[in-house]
mmCIF file of C-alpha atoms and ligand atoms in Angstrom:
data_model
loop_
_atom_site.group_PDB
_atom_site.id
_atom_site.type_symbol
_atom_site.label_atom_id
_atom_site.label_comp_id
_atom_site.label_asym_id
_atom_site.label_seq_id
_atom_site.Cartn_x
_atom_site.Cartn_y
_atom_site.Cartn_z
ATOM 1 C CA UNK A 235 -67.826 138.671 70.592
ATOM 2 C CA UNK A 236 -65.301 138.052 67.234
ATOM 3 C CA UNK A 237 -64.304 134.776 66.668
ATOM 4 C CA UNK A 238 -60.872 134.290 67.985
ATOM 5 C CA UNK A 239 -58.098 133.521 65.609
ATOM 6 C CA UNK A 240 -54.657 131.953 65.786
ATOM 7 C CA UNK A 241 -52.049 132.229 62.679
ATOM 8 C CA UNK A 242 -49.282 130.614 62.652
ATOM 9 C CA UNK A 243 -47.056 132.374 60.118
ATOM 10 C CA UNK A 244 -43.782 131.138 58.468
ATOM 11 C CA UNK A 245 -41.815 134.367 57.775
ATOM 12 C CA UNK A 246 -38.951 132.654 55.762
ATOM 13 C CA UNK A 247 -35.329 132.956 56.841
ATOM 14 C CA UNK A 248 -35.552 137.070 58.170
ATOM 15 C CA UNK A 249 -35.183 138.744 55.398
ATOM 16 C CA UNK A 250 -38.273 140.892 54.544
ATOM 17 C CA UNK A 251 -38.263 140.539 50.095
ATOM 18 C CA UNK A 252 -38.122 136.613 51.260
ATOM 19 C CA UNK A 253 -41.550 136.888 53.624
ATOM 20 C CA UNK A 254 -44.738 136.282 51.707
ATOM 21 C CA UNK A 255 -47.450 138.748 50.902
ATOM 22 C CA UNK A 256 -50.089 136.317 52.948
ATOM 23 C CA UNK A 257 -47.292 136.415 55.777
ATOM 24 C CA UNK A 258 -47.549 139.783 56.004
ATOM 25 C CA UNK A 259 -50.899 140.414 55.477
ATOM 26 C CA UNK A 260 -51.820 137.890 58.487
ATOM 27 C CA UNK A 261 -49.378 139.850 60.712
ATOM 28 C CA UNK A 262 -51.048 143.211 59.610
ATOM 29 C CA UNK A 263 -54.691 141.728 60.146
ATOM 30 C CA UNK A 264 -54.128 140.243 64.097
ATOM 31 C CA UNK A 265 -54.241 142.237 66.665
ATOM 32 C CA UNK A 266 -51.549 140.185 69.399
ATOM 33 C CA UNK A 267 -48.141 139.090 68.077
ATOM 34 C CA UNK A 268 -46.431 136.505 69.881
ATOM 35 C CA UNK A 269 -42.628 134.731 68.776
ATOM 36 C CA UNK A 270 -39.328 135.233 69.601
ATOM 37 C CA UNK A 271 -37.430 138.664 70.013
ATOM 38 C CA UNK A 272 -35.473 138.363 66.874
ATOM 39 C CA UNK A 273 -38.483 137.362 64.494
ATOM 40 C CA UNK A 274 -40.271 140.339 65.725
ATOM 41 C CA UNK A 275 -37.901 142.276 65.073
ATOM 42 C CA UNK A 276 -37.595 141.414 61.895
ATOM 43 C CA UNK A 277 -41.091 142.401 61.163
ATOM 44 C CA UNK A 278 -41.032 145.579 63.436
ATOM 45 C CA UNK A 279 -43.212 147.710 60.600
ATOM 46 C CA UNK A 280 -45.753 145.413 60.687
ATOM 47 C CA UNK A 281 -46.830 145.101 64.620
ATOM 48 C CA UNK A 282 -46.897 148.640 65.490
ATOM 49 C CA UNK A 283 -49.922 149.548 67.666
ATOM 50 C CA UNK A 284 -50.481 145.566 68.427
ATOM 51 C CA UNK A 285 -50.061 143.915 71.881
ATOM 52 C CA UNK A 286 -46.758 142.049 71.708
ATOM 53 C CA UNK A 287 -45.903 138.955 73.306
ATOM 54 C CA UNK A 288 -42.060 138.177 73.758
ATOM 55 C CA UNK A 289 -41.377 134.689 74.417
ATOM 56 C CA UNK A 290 -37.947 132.743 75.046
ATOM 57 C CA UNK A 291 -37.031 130.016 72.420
ATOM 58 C CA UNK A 292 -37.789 127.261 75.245
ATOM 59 C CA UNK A 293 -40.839 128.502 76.074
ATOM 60 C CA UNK A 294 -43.036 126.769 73.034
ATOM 61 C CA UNK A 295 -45.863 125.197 74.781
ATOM 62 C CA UNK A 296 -46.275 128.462 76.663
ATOM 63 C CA UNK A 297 -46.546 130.101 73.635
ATOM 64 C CA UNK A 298 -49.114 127.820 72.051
ATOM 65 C CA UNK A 299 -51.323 128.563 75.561
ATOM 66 C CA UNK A 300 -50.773 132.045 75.680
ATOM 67 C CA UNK A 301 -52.200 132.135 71.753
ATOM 68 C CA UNK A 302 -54.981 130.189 72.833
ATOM 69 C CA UNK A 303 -55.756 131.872 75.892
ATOM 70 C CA UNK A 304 -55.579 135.490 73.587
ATOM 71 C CA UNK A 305 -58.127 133.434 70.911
ATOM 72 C CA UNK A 306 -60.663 132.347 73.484
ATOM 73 C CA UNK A 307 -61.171 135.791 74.278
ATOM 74 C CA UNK A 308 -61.867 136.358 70.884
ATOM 75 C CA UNK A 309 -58.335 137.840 69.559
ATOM 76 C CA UNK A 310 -56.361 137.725 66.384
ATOM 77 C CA UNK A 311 -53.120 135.982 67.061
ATOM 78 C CA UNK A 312 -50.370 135.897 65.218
ATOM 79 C CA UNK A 313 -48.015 133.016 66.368
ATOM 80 C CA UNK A 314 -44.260 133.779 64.643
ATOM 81 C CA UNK A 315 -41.892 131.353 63.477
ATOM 82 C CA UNK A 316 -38.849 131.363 61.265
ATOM 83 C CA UNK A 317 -38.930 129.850 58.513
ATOM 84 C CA UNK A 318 -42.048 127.802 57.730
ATOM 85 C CA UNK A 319 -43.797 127.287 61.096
ATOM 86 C CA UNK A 320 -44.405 123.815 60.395
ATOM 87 C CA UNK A 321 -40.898 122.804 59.877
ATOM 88 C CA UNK A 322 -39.428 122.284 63.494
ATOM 89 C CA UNK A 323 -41.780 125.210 64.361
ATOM 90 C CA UNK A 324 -44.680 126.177 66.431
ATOM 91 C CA UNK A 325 -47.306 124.486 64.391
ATOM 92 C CA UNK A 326 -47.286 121.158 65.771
ATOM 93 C CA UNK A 327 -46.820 122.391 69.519
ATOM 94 C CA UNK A 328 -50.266 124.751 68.875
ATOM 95 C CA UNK A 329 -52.304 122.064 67.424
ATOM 96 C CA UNK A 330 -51.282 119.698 70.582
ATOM 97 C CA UNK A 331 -52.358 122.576 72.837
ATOM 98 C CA UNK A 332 -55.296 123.137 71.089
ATOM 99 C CA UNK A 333 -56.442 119.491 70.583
ATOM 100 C CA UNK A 334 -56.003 119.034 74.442
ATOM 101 C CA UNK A 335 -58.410 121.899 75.053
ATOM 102 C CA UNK A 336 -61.180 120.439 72.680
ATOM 103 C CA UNK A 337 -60.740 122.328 69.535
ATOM 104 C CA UNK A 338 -62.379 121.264 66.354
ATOM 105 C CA UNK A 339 -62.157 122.696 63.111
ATOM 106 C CA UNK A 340 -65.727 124.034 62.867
ATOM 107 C CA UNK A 341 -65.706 125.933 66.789
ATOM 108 C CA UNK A 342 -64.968 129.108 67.639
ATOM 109 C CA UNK A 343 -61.179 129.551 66.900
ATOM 110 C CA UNK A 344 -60.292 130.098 63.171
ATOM 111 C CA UNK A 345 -56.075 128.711 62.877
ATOM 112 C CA UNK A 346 -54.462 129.355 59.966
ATOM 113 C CA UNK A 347 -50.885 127.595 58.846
ATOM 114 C CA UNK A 348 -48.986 130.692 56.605
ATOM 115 C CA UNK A 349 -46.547 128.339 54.882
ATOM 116 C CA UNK A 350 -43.067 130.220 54.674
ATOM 117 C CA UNK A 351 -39.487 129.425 53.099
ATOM 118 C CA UNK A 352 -37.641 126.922 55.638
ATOM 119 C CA UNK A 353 -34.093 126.882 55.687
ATOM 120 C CA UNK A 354 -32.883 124.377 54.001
ATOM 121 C CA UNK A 355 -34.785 126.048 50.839
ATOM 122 C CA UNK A 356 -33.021 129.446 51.437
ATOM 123 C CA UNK A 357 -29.887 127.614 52.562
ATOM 124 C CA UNK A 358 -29.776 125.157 49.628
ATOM 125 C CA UNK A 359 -30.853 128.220 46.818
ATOM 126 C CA UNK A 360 -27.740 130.596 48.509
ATOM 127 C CA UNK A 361 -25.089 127.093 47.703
ATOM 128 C CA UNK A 362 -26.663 126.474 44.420
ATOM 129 C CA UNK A 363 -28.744 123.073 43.649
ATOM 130 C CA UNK A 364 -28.202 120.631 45.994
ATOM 131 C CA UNK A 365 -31.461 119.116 47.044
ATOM 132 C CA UNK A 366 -32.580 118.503 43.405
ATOM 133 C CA UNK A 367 -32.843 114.614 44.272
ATOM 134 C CA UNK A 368 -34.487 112.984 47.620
ATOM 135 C CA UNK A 369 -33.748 114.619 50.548
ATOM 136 C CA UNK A 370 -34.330 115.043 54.041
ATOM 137 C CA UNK A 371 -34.231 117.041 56.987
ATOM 138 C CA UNK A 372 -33.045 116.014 60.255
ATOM 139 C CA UNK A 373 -32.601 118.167 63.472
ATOM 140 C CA UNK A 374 -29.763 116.893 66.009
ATOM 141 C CA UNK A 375 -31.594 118.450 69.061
ATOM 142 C CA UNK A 376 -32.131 116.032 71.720
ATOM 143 C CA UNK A 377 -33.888 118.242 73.809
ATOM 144 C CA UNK A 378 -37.327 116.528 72.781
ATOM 145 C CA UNK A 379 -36.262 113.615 70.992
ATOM 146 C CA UNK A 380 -33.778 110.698 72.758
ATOM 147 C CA UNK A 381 -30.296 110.533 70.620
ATOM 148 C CA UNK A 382 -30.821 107.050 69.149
ATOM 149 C CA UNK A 383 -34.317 107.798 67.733
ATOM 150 C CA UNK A 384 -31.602 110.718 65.608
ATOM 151 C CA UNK A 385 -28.858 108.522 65.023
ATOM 152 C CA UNK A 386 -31.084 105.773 63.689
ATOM 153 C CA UNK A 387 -32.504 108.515 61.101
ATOM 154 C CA UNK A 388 -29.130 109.630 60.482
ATOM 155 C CA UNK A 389 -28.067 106.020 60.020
ATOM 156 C CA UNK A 390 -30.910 105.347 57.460
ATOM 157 C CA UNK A 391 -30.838 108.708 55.621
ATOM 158 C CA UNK A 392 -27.171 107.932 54.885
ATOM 159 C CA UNK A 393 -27.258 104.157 54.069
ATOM 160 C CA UNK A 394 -30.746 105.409 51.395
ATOM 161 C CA UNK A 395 -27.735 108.016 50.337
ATOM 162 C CA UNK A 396 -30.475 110.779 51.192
ATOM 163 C CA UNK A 397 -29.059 114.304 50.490
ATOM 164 C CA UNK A 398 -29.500 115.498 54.586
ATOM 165 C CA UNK A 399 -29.760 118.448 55.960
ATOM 166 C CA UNK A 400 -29.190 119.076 59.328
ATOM 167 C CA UNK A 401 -31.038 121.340 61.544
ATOM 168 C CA UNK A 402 -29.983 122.998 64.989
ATOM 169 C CA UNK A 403 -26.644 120.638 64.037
ATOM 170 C CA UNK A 404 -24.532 122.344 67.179
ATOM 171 C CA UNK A 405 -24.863 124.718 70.111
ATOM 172 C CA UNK A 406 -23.575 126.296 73.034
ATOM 173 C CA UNK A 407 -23.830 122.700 75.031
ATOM 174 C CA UNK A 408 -24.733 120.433 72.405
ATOM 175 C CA UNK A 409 -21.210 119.720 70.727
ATOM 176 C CA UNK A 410 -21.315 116.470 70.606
ATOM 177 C CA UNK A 411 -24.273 115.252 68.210
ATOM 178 C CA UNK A 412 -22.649 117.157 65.014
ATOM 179 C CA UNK A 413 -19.366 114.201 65.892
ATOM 180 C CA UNK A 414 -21.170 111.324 66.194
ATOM 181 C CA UNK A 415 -23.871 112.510 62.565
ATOM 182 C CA UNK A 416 -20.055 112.720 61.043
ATOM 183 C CA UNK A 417 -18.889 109.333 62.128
ATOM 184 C CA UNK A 418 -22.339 107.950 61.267
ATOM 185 C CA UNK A 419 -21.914 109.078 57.814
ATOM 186 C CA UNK A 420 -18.897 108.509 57.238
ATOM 187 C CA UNK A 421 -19.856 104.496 57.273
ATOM 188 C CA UNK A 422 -21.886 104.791 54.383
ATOM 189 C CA UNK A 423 -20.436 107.976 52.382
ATOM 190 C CA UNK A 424 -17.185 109.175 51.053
ATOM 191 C CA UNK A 425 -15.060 111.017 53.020
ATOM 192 C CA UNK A 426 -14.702 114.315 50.047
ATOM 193 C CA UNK A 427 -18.524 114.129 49.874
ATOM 194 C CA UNK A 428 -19.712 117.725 49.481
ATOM 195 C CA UNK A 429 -21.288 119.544 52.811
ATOM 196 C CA UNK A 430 -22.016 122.935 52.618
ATOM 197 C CA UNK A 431 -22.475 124.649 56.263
ATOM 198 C CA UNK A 432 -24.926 127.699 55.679
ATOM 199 C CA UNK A 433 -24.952 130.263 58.811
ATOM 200 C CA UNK A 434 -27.574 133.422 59.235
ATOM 201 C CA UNK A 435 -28.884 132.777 55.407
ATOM 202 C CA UNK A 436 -30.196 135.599 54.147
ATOM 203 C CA UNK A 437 -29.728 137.959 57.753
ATOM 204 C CA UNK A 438 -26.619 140.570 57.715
ATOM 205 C CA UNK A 439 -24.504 138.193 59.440
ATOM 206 C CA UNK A 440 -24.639 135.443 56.521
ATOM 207 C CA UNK A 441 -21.775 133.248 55.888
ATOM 208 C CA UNK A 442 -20.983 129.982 53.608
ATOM 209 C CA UNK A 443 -18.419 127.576 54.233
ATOM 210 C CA UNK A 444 -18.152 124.652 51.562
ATOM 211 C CA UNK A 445 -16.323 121.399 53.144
ATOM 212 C CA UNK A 446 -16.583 117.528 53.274
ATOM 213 C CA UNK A 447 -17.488 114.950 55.249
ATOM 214 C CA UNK A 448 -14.246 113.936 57.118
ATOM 215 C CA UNK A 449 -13.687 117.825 57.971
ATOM 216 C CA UNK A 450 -17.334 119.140 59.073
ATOM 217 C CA UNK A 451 -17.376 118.245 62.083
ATOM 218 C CA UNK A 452 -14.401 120.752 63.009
ATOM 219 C CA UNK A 453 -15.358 123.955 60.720
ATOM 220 C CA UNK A 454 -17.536 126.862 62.419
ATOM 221 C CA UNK A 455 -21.074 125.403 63.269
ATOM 222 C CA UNK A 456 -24.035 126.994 65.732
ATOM 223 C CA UNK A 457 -27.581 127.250 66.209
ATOM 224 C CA UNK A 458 -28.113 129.512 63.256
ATOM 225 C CA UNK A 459 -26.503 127.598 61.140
ATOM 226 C CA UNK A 460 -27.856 124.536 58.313
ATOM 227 C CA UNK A 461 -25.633 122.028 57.794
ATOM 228 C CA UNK A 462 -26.628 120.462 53.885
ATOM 229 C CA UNK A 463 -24.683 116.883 53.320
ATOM 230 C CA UNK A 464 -24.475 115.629 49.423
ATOM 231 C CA UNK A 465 -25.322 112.117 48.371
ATOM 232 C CA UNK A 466 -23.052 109.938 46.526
ATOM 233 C CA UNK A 467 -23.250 112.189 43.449
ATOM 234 C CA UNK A 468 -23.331 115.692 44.533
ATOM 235 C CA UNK A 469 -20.277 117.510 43.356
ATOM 236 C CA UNK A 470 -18.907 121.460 43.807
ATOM 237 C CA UNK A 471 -18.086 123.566 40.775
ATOM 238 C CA UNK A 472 -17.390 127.251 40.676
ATOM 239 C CA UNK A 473 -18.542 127.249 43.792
ATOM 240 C CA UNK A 474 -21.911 125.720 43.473
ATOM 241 C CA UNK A 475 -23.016 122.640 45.086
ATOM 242 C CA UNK A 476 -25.322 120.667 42.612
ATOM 243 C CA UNK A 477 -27.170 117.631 43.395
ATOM 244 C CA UNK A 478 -27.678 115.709 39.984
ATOM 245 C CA UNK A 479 -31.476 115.223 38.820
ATOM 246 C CA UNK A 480 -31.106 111.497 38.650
ATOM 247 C CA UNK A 481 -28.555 108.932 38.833
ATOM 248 C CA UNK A 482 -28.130 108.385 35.481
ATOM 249 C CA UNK A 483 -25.103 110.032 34.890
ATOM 250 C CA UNK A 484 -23.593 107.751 37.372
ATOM 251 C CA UNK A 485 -23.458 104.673 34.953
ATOM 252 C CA UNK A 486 -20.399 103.957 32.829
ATOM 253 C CA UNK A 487 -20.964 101.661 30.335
ATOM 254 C CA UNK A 488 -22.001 98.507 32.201
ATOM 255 C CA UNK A 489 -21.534 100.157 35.192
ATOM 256 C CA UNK A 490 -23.194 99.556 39.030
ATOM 257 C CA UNK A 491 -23.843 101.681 41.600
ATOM 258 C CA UNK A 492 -23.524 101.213 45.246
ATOM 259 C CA UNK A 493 -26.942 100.045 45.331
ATOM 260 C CA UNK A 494 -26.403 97.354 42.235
ATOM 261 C CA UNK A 495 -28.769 99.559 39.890
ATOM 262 C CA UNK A 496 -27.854 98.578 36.514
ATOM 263 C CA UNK A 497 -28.057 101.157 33.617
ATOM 264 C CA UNK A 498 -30.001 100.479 31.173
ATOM 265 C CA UNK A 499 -32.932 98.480 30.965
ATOM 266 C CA UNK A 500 -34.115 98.808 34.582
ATOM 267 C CA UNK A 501 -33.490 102.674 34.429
ATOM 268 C CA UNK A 502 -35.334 103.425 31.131
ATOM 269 C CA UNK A 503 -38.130 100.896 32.569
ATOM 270 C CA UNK A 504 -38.512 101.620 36.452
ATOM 271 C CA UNK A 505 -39.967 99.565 38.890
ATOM 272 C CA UNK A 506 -41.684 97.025 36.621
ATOM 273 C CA UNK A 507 -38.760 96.640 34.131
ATOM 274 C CA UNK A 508 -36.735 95.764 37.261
ATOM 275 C CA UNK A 509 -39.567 93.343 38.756
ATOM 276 C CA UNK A 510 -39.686 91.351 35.252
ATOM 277 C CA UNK A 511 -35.720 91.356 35.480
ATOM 278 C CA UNK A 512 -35.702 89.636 39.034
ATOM 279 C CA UNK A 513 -38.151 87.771 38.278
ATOM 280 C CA UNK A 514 -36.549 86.677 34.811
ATOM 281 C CA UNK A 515 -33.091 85.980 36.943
ATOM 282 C CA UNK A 516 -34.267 82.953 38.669
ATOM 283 C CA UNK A 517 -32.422 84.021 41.289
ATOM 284 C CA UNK A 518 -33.320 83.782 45.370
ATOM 285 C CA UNK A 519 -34.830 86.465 47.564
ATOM 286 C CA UNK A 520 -31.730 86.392 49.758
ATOM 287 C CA UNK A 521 -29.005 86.889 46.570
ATOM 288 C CA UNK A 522 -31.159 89.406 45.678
ATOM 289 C CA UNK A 523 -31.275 91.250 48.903
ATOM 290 C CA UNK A 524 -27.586 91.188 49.308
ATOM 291 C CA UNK A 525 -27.398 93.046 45.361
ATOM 292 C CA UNK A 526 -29.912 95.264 45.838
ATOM 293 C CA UNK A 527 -29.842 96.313 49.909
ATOM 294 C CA UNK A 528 -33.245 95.426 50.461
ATOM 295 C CA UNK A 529 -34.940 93.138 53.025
ATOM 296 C CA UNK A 530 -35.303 89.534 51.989
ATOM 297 C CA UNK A 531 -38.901 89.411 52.943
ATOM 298 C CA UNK A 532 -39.667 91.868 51.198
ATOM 299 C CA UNK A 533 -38.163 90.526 48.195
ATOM 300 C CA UNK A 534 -39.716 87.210 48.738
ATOM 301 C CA UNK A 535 -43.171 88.615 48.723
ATOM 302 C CA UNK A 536 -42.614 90.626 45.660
ATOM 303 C CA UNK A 537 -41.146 87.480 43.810
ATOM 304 C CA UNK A 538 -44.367 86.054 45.164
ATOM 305 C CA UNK A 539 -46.657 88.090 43.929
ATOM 306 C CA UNK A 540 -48.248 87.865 40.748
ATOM 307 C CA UNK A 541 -46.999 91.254 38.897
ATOM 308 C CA UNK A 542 -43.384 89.320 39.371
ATOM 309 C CA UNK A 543 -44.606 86.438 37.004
ATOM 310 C CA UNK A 544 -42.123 86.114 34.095
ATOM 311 C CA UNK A 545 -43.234 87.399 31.211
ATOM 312 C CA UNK A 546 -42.134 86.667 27.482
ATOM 313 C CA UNK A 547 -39.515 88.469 25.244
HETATM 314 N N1 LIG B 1323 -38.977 126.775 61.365
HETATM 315 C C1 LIG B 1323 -37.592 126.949 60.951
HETATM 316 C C2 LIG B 1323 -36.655 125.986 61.667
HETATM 317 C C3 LIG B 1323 -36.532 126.226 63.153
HETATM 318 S S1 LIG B 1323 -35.368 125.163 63.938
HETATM 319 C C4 LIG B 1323 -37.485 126.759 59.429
HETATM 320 O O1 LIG B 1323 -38.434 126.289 58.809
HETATM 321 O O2 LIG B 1323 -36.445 127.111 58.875
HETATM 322 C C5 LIG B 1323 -33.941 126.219 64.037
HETATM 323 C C6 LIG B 1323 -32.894 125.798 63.045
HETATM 324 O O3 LIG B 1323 -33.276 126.222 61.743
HETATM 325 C C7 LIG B 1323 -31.525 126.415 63.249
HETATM 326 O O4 LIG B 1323 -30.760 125.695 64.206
HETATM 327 C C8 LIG B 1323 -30.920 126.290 61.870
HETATM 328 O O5 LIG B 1323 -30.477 124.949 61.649
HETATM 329 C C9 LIG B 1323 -32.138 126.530 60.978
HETATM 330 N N2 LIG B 1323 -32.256 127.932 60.508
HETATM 331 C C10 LIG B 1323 -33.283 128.768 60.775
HETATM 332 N N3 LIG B 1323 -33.083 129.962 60.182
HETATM 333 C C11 LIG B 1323 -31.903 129.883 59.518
HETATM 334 C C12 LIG B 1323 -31.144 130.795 58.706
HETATM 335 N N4 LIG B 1323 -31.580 132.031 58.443
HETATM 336 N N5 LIG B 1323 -29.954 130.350 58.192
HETATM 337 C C13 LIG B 1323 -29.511 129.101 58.433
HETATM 338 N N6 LIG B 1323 -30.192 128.217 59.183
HETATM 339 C C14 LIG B 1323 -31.370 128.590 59.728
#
């Protein structure tokens, strides 16, 4: 008997130029395809003369166990995502399933993660440049996940002044969550900060709305759509959303940010011209934390420790 085989392949956002070679070469080499209707539609040329496995989008674990079932009998599976299939996909889901059943790395089922363009890459590359400084992704579904583990995220992302983008932001019955990411934003961000809502990127039905903050919530959002939020320096022009590389350009002469960076010395210098300049300061863990928006404790250890030790000139 062949050793069984599971891929799980990433096929990018649907469009085939945007698939990679390796994606399609996995689908070519297994033998049973199994994803959702659309994706395998998408890849039509590739699966003909395979066994095909439609499966619903709610139907993950199923899927994992019907790849897994296919491999123990010594198949080539194919498992489809969009996307990459280890962003919100059906990577983590298979290795659960498989784990459960015993698998190790070195027995008789080969898996294979085909890493593919996720959306927020194709979504962010269609708006221009906005995820050139620390982002992250968060999805609103509460299907799997309870609401305040997401607003907590949200919370943090925007108070870190993460550039966020937000997957599965709205659906059918979830209306709700997209609201309540708004208002949580809105405590920490400015209400013209730049959101661009990407629908169907790179699939015929693609469409790009730029907006802000204050007004997302209301413009046309659904389950095919990414939802990419700016951070306090992301600005539009010509119709480009562009994320700044740093926040240097955010210093006037003298000038503070939000988060009580000065220019200067502690940005040419980093992290240990800023630990000899609060250290230098003289002043207490708790002053600092309110300047800087960092935990006192943790300030108190660093001033305790001994790379903090004052040093001359
Ligand atoms: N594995 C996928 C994500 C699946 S979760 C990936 O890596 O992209 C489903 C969510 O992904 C959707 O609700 C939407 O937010 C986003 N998404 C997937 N394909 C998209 C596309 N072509 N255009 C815009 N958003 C997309």
């Amino acid at each position: 008997m062949s050793k069984g085989k599971i891929s799980l392949i990433g096929i990018g956002p649907g469009a085939v130029e945007h698939m990679t070679q390796r994606a399609r070469d996995a689908i070519k080499e297994a033998d049973t395809v199994i994803g959702y209707v659309t994706y395998i539609q998408l890849v039509a040329d590739l699966v003909e003369g395979k066994e095909i496995i439609k499966k619903s989008m709610t139907e993950e674990i199923d899927r994992a166990i019907a790849a897994l079932d296919r491999a123990q009998l010594g198949c080539k599976v194919a498992l489809i995502s969009s996307g990459d299939a280890g962003v919100y996909g059906m990577a983590g889901p298979t290795y659960e399933v498989l784990f459960q059943a015993g698998w190790t790395p070195d027995s008789d089922i080969e898996v294979e993660v085909v890493p593919g363009a996720s959306a927020l890459n194709t979504c962010a590359a269609l708006v221009g440049a906005p995820l050139t400084h620390d982002f992250c992704s968060i999805s609103l579904s509460d299907l799997l996940t309870p609401w305040p583990a997401i607003a907590r995220r949200v919370d943090a992302a925007g108070y870190a002044d993460f550039v966020i983008a937000l997957y599965n932001p709205k659906s059918g019955r979830r209306t709700r969550q997209i609201v309540e990411a708004q208002r949580l934003l809105l405590r920490h961000r400015k209400a013209d900060t730049p959101v661009a809502i990407v629908k169907s990127a790179y699939r015929p039905m693609q469409r790009i709305e730029f907006t802000t903050l204050d007004k997302m919530a209301e413009c046309d959002i659904g389950m095919l759509s990414t939802v990419i939020i700016g951070n306090s320096c992301t600005f539009v022009r010509e119709g480009k959303m562009v994320t700044p590389r740093g926040y240097a350009n955010k210093y006037g002469a003298g000038g503070e940010t939000h988060s009580g960076e000065k220019a200067g010395h502690s940005l040419s210098t980093g992290l240990n011209g800023w630990l000899k300049e609060i250290a230098a300061s003289g002043e207490s863990a708790e002053v600092l934390a309110g300047r800087y928006g960092l935990p006192a404790a943790y300030l108190e250890e660093l001033l305790n420790s001994s790379d903090a030790a004052p040093v001359d000139g």
